[in-house]
Tab-separated table of C-alpha atoms and ligand atoms in Angstrom:
chain	number	residue	atom	x	y	z
K	383	MET	CA	-5.443	-1.572	2.544
K	384	PRO	CA	-1.473	-0.421	3.764
K	385	GLU	CA	-0.476	2.043	1.818
K	386	LEU	CA	3.640	3.036	0.803
K	387	PRO	CA	3.837	5.474	4.053
K	388	ASP	CA	2.260	2.829	6.256
K	389	LEU	CA	4.634	-0.104	5.147
K	390	ILE	CA	7.489	1.870	5.056
K	391	TYR	CA	6.494	3.018	8.958
K	392	VAL	CA	5.985	-0.239	10.257
K	393	VAL	CA	9.301	-2.491	8.446
K	394	GLY	CA	11.173	0.117	10.113
K	395	LYS	CA	9.699	-0.187	13.421
K	396	LEU	CA	9.882	-4.162	13.058
K	397	ARG	CA	13.314	-4.199	12.060
K	398	GLU	CA	13.782	-1.860	15.287
K	399	GLY	CA	11.878	-4.252	17.959
K	400	LEU	CA	12.995	-8.146	15.770
K	401	LEU	CA	16.236	-8.087	14.205
K	402	GLY	CA	18.758	-10.958	15.221
K	403	ARG	CA	16.198	-12.029	17.262
K	404	HIS	CA	15.526	-15.646	17.321
K	405	VAL	CA	11.646	-17.833	16.528
K	406	SER	CA	11.206	-18.942	20.037
K	407	ALA	CA	7.341	-19.698	20.022
K	408	GLU	CA	4.852	-19.942	17.843
K	409	ARG	CA	0.668	-19.759	17.895
K	410	VAL	CA	-1.633	-20.250	15.502
K	411	LYS	CA	-5.778	-18.746	15.628
K	412	GLU	CA	-6.625	-17.778	12.089
K	413	PRO	CA	-4.867	-21.030	9.805
K	414	VAL	CA	-6.425	-19.763	6.718
K	415	VAL	CA	-4.669	-16.651	6.426
K	416	LEU	CA	-1.737	-18.954	6.346
K	417	ARG	CA	-0.256	-20.652	3.149
K	418	PHE	CA	3.418	-23.039	2.823
K	419	ALA	CA	5.357	-23.796	-0.189
K	420	VAL	CA	7.114	-25.341	2.003
K	421	ARG	CA	6.621	-28.858	3.935
K	422	GLY	CA	5.598	-28.521	7.237
K	423	ASN	CA	4.017	-25.179	9.083
K	424	LEU	CA	4.786	-22.167	11.276
K	425	SER	CA	7.301	-24.663	13.733
K	426	LEU	CA	9.737	-24.705	10.701
K	427	LEU	CA	10.539	-20.919	12.201
K	428	LEU	CA	11.758	-22.147	15.621
K	429	GLY	CA	14.827	-21.305	16.472
K	430	ARG	CA	15.656	-19.364	13.102
K	431	SER	CA	17.286	-15.828	13.231
K	432	LEU	CA	14.966	-13.075	11.444
K	433	ALA	CA	17.818	-11.972	9.610
K	434	GLU	CA	15.850	-9.052	7.558
K	435	ILE	CA	12.281	-7.572	7.294
K	436	PHE	CA	11.838	-4.924	3.536
K	437	ARG	CA	8.922	-4.446	2.262
K	438	LYS	CA	8.351	-5.952	-1.539
K	439	SER	CA	5.087	-4.737	-3.627
K	440	HIS	CA	2.440	-4.276	-0.630
K	441	PHE	CA	3.919	-7.541	1.150
K	442	VAL	CA	5.631	-7.432	4.479
K	443	VAL	CA	9.030	-9.724	4.098
K	444	PHE	CA	10.352	-11.241	7.387
K	445	ARG	CA	13.811	-13.110	5.789
K	446	PHE	CA	14.741	-16.309	8.390
K	447	GLU	CA	17.675	-18.237	7.316
K	448	GLY	CA	16.450	-20.767	4.457
K	449	LEU	CA	12.392	-18.942	4.717
K	450	ASP	CA	10.800	-16.081	4.056
K	451	LEU	CA	7.157	-15.564	5.643
K	452	ALA	CA	5.863	-12.607	3.162
K	453	VAL	CA	2.768	-10.834	4.241
K	454	ASN	CA	-0.098	-9.677	2.699
K	455	PRO	CA	-2.390	-7.709	4.993
K	456	MET	CA	-4.944	-7.320	2.715
K	457	LEU	CA	-8.023	-5.035	3.656
K	458	ALA	CA	-7.057	-5.067	7.659
K	459	GLY	CA	-4.092	-6.389	8.736
K	460	ARG	CA	-2.246	-4.977	11.532
K	461	PHE	CA	1.194	-6.392	12.797
K	462	ARG	CA	1.900	-5.539	17.064
K	463	LEU	CA	4.284	-5.946	19.267
K	464	SER	CA	3.177	-7.463	22.470
K	465	ALA	CA	4.607	-9.187	25.327
K	466	PRO	CA	4.187	-13.064	25.193
K	467	GLY	CA	1.289	-13.039	28.367
K	468	ASP	CA	-0.860	-9.858	27.136
K	469	LYS	CA	-4.177	-11.438	26.666
K	470	ASP	CA	-4.900	-12.690	23.031
K	471	GLU	CA	-6.601	-9.906	20.523
K	472	GLY	CA	-9.730	-11.820	19.252
K	473	THR	CA	-8.563	-10.972	15.804
K	474	LEU	CA	-5.394	-12.733	16.475
K	475	ALA	CA	-4.305	-14.771	13.247
K	476	PHE	CA	-1.413	-15.869	14.322
K	477	ALA	CA	1.860	-14.868	16.737
K	478	LEU	CA	5.510	-15.527	16.669
K	479	GLY	CA	7.284	-15.416	19.721
K	480	PHE	CA	11.005	-13.608	19.668
K	481	GLY	CA	11.612	-13.953	23.789
K	482	ASP	CA	10.576	-11.556	25.669
K	483	VAL	CA	8.160	-10.019	22.751
K	484	GLU	CA	5.718	-11.128	20.757
K	485	LEU	CA	4.715	-10.435	17.204
K	486	ARG	CA	1.176	-10.675	15.989
K	487	TYR	CA	-0.396	-10.520	12.454
K	488	LEU	CA	-4.134	-9.338	13.247
K	489	ASP	CA	-6.751	-9.116	10.609
K	490	ASP	CA	-10.369	-8.454	11.184
K	491	LYS	CA	-11.811	-9.557	8.014
K	492	VAL	CA	-9.377	-12.611	7.739
K	493	MET	CA	-8.032	-11.476	4.239
K	494	GLY	CA	-4.944	-11.030	4.189
K	495	LYS	CA	-2.665	-14.102	3.527
K	496	ALA	CA	0.907	-15.639	4.918
K	497	TYR	CA	3.497	-17.438	2.730
K	498	LEU	CA	5.888	-19.538	3.946
K	499	ILE	CA	7.829	-19.988	0.992
K	500	ALA	CA	11.684	-21.028	0.519
K	501	THR	CA	13.836	-17.692	-0.028
K	502	ASP	CA	13.144	-15.606	-2.378
K	503	ASP	CA	10.611	-18.232	-4.397
K	504	TRP	CA	8.209	-15.477	-5.115
K	505	LYS	CA	6.629	-17.468	-7.578
K	506	ALA	CA	5.063	-19.155	-4.922
K	507	VAL	CA	3.191	-16.418	-3.829
K	508	PRO	CA	0.260	-15.007	-5.501
K	509	GLY	CA	-0.518	-11.723	-5.871
K	510	MET	CA	3.079	-10.904	-5.637
K	511	GLN	CA	2.763	-7.934	-8.717
K	512	THR	CA	6.536	-6.824	-8.978
K	513	GLY	CA	8.000	-4.637	-11.298
K	514	GLY	CA	7.002	-1.027	-10.685
K	515	VAL	CA	9.287	1.424	-10.306
K	516	ASP	CA	9.126	2.620	-6.633
K	517	LEU	CA	8.147	6.121	-6.173
K	518	LEU	CA	10.563	6.895	-3.733
K	519	SER	CA	13.327	5.591	-5.119
K	520	SER	CA	15.778	8.310	-7.464
K	521	GLU	CA	14.462	6.216	-10.547
K	522	PHE	CA	10.992	7.756	-10.435
K	523	THR	CA	11.692	10.566	-12.660
K	524	ARG	CA	9.659	12.802	-15.019
K	525	GLU	CA	11.126	10.669	-17.963
K	526	ARG	CA	10.618	7.468	-16.424
K	527	PHE	CA	6.808	8.437	-15.419
K	528	VAL	CA	5.746	10.162	-18.706
K	529	SER	CA	7.162	7.232	-20.603
K	530	LEU	CA	4.737	4.947	-18.602
K	531	LEU	CA	2.179	7.104	-18.589
K	532	ARG	CA	2.804	7.568	-22.902
K	533	HIS	CA	1.830	3.589	-23.502
K	534	ARG	CA	-1.710	3.182	-21.584
K	535	ARG	CA	-4.882	3.306	-23.034
K	536	ASP	CA	-6.776	3.589	-19.225
K	537	GLN	CA	-8.029	5.883	-17.518
K	538	VAL	CA	-5.305	8.022	-15.272
K	539	ARG	CA	-6.642	6.645	-12.135
K	540	VAL	CA	-5.777	2.786	-13.235
K	541	PHE	CA	-2.685	3.145	-14.125
K	542	LEU	CA	-1.816	4.745	-10.625
K	543	LEU	CA	-3.008	2.031	-9.168
K	544	ASP	CA	-1.298	-0.697	-11.186
K	545	LYS	CA	1.150	-2.163	-9.090
K	546	LYS	CA	3.256	-3.856	-12.415
K	547	ALA	CA	4.120	0.117	-13.231
K	548	LEU	CA	4.028	2.064	-9.783
K	549	ASP	CA	4.850	0.477	-6.758
K	550	SER	CA	2.784	1.558	-5.770
K	551	LEU	CA	-0.249	3.071	-4.509
K	552	GLY	CA	-3.505	2.115	-2.953
K	553	ASN	CA	-6.743	3.408	-3.432
K	554	ALA	CA	-6.221	6.464	-0.700
K	555	TYR	CA	-3.035	7.977	-2.213
K	556	ALA	CA	-4.160	7.910	-5.717
K	557	ASP	CA	-6.720	10.139	-4.824
K	558	GLU	CA	-4.763	12.561	-3.071
K	559	VAL	CA	-2.049	12.813	-5.952
K	560	LEU	CA	-4.670	13.652	-8.603
K	561	PHE	CA	-5.897	16.347	-6.026
K	562	GLU	CA	-2.788	18.011	-5.582
K	563	ALA	CA	-2.218	17.998	-8.986
K	564	GLY	CA	-6.009	19.426	-9.948
K	565	ILE	CA	-6.165	15.869	-12.326
K	566	HIS	CA	-10.314	14.735	-12.450
K	567	PRO	CA	-9.919	10.832	-11.422
K	568	LYS	CA	-11.508	9.776	-14.858
K	569	THR	CA	-9.455	11.632	-17.260
K	570	PHE	CA	-8.027	8.990	-19.846
K	571	CYS	CA	-4.189	8.965	-19.812
K	572	ARG	CA	-3.770	9.903	-23.508
K	573	SER	CA	-5.520	12.593	-23.217
K	574	LEU	CA	-2.862	14.183	-19.953
K	575	SER	CA	-0.434	16.654	-21.956
K	576	HIS	CA	2.879	16.673	-20.893
K	577	ASP	CA	2.478	19.332	-18.766
K	578	ASP	CA	-0.303	17.924	-16.999
K	579	ALA	CA	1.945	14.118	-16.722
K	580	VAL	CA	4.735	16.332	-14.993
K	581	ARG	CA	2.374	17.940	-12.892
K	582	LEU	CA	1.138	14.228	-11.778
K	583	HIS	CA	4.837	12.983	-11.308
K	584	ASP	CA	5.749	15.708	-9.165
K	585	ALA	CA	2.165	15.704	-7.402
K	586	ILE	CA	3.393	11.426	-6.374
K	587	VAL	CA	6.613	12.611	-4.954
K	588	LYS	CA	5.675	15.344	-2.868
K	589	VAL	CA	2.080	13.887	-1.050
K	590	MET	CA	4.181	10.717	-0.958
K	591	THR	CA	7.383	11.894	0.925
K	592	GLU	CA	5.026	14.216	3.139
K	593	ALA	CA	3.100	11.763	4.223
K	594	VAL	CA	6.038	9.320	5.079
K	595	GLY	CA	7.418	12.380	7.036
K	596	GLU	CA	3.780	12.759	8.567
K	597	VAL	CA	3.309	9.188	9.812
K	598	ALA	CA	6.829	8.982	10.964
K	599	ARG	CA	6.090	12.168	12.834
K	600	ARG	CA	2.980	10.739	14.741
K	601	GLU	CA	4.826	7.504	16.563
K	602	GLU	CA	1.834	5.611	16.530
K	603	PRO	CA	2.140	2.274	17.339
K	604	ILE	CA	2.104	0.144	14.161
K	605	ASP	CA	-1.406	-1.382	14.016
K	606	VAL	CA	-3.053	2.508	13.893
K	607	LYS	CA	-3.574	3.316	10.515
K	608	VAL	CA	-2.555	7.558	10.007
K	609	ARG	CA	-4.897	9.067	7.412
K	610	ASP	CA	-6.587	12.129	9.370
K	611	PHE	CA	-4.286	14.527	7.567
K	612	LEU	CA	-5.665	13.292	4.376
K	613	LYS	CA	-6.889	16.181	2.073
K	614	VAL	CA	-9.473	14.748	-0.221
K	615	ARG	CA	-10.118	10.705	0.992
K	616	ARG	CA	-13.275	10.428	3.106
K	617	LYS	CA	-13.452	13.947	3.321
K	618	GLU	CA	-16.333	15.786	3.296
K	619	ILE	CA	-15.496	19.401	1.788
K	620	CYS	CA	-12.651	20.608	-0.459
K	621	PRO	CA	-9.791	22.315	1.638
K	622	ARG	CA	-8.590	24.473	-1.059
K	623	CYS	CA	-12.049	26.007	-2.260
K	624	GLY	CA	-14.828	24.707	0.382
K	625	THR	CA	-16.888	23.045	-2.450
K	626	LYS	CA	-18.268	19.313	-1.618
K	627	ILE	CA	-16.109	16.476	-1.870
K	628	ARG	CA	-17.738	14.118	-4.786
K	629	THR	CA	-16.682	10.697	-5.082
K	630	ALA	CA	-17.094	8.259	-8.533
K	631	GLY	CA	-16.389	5.011	-9.166
K	632	VAL	CA	-13.848	4.290	-11.604
K	633	ARG	CA	-13.494	0.505	-11.979
K	634	GLY	CA	-15.969	-0.377	-8.996
K	635	MET	CA	-13.525	2.142	-6.610
K	636	ASP	CA	-14.970	4.749	-5.260
K	637	ALA	CA	-12.233	8.109	-6.072
K	638	TYR	CA	-12.805	11.130	-3.800
K	639	PHE	CA	-12.135	14.503	-5.341
K	640	CYS	CA	-13.452	17.987	-6.247
K	641	PRO	CA	-15.190	18.845	-8.826
K	642	ARG	CA	-13.976	22.373	-8.942
K	643	CYS	CA	-10.225	21.548	-8.290
K	644	GLN	CA	-10.213	18.896	-10.580
K	645	PRO	CA	-12.604	19.964	-13.004
K	646	THR	CA	-14.541	17.300	-15.916
K	647	THR	CA	-14.013	20.157	-18.056
K	648	ARG	CA	-10.257	20.034	-18.203
K	649	ALA	CA	-9.353	20.210	-21.908
K	650	GLY	CA	-7.952	16.566	-22.089
K	651	PHE	CA	-11.057	15.207	-19.901
K	652	VAL	CA	-12.615	12.287	-21.995
K	653	ASP	CA	-16.330	10.855	-20.570
K	654	TRP	CA	-16.540	7.276	-21.032
K	655	THR	CA	-19.919	7.024	-20.008
K	656	ARG	CA	-20.647	8.393	-23.808
K	657	THR	CA	-17.696	6.574	-25.332
K	658	GLY	CA	-19.074	3.245	-23.741
K	659	LYS	CA	-15.942	1.786	-22.712
C	663	ZN	ZN1	-11.245	22.418	-4.592
């Protein structure tokens, strides 16, 4: 799943390549990824100009005159800018032509969804969870974070992934920020001290800001996910202390952590296997 740093990079590149252009062609190879909350199909976009491209929750939204195309790439969806004559990828789901450039949406797993809706008709888009505070905005203060955390009864990693609270962290960066803050992924929110919460907030800002910078610096094509700089996610050895990285199941998701840098023996840790939750 693309995460915030990936989405920021992709949206920037798509804006550079496509803003202000008119849709000249459309092709659909995998109709199952498309959903229409308006009467018609992708040909409704023909002749319309692309006025804006932005991120909303974990969707990339293409704003045309009167219509929004909101794409949720899910696990494997990717965008690519190609020349219209380039050979089709086997994973091509649909494409929109903009004169001499073609926007392609590729999806190995065909799990992503693209919703064509009337402008701002977000209620027609399942899974568009909004309301979370943007982690890279000035609204994401220590005070705001601490007050969000204070009301939670779940494990800290579950809270970090809640897009209605925080916009947004996925599995990879949830692991990175917990590592940065030295907090075990199964710690309950209510057992974090004020200092823990502040340290976690600062870790989120640091990790996400650095990741946005690193992804931009690499300048890879937009369909390449840059993740090799992560410290614990899918790594073998802790870069800080050399201990073997472990995994733990948190709500059915694998969390990666260093048992030494993120010990379960912290004062706040509650062993959920013994509490029956
Ligand atoms: Zn370590």
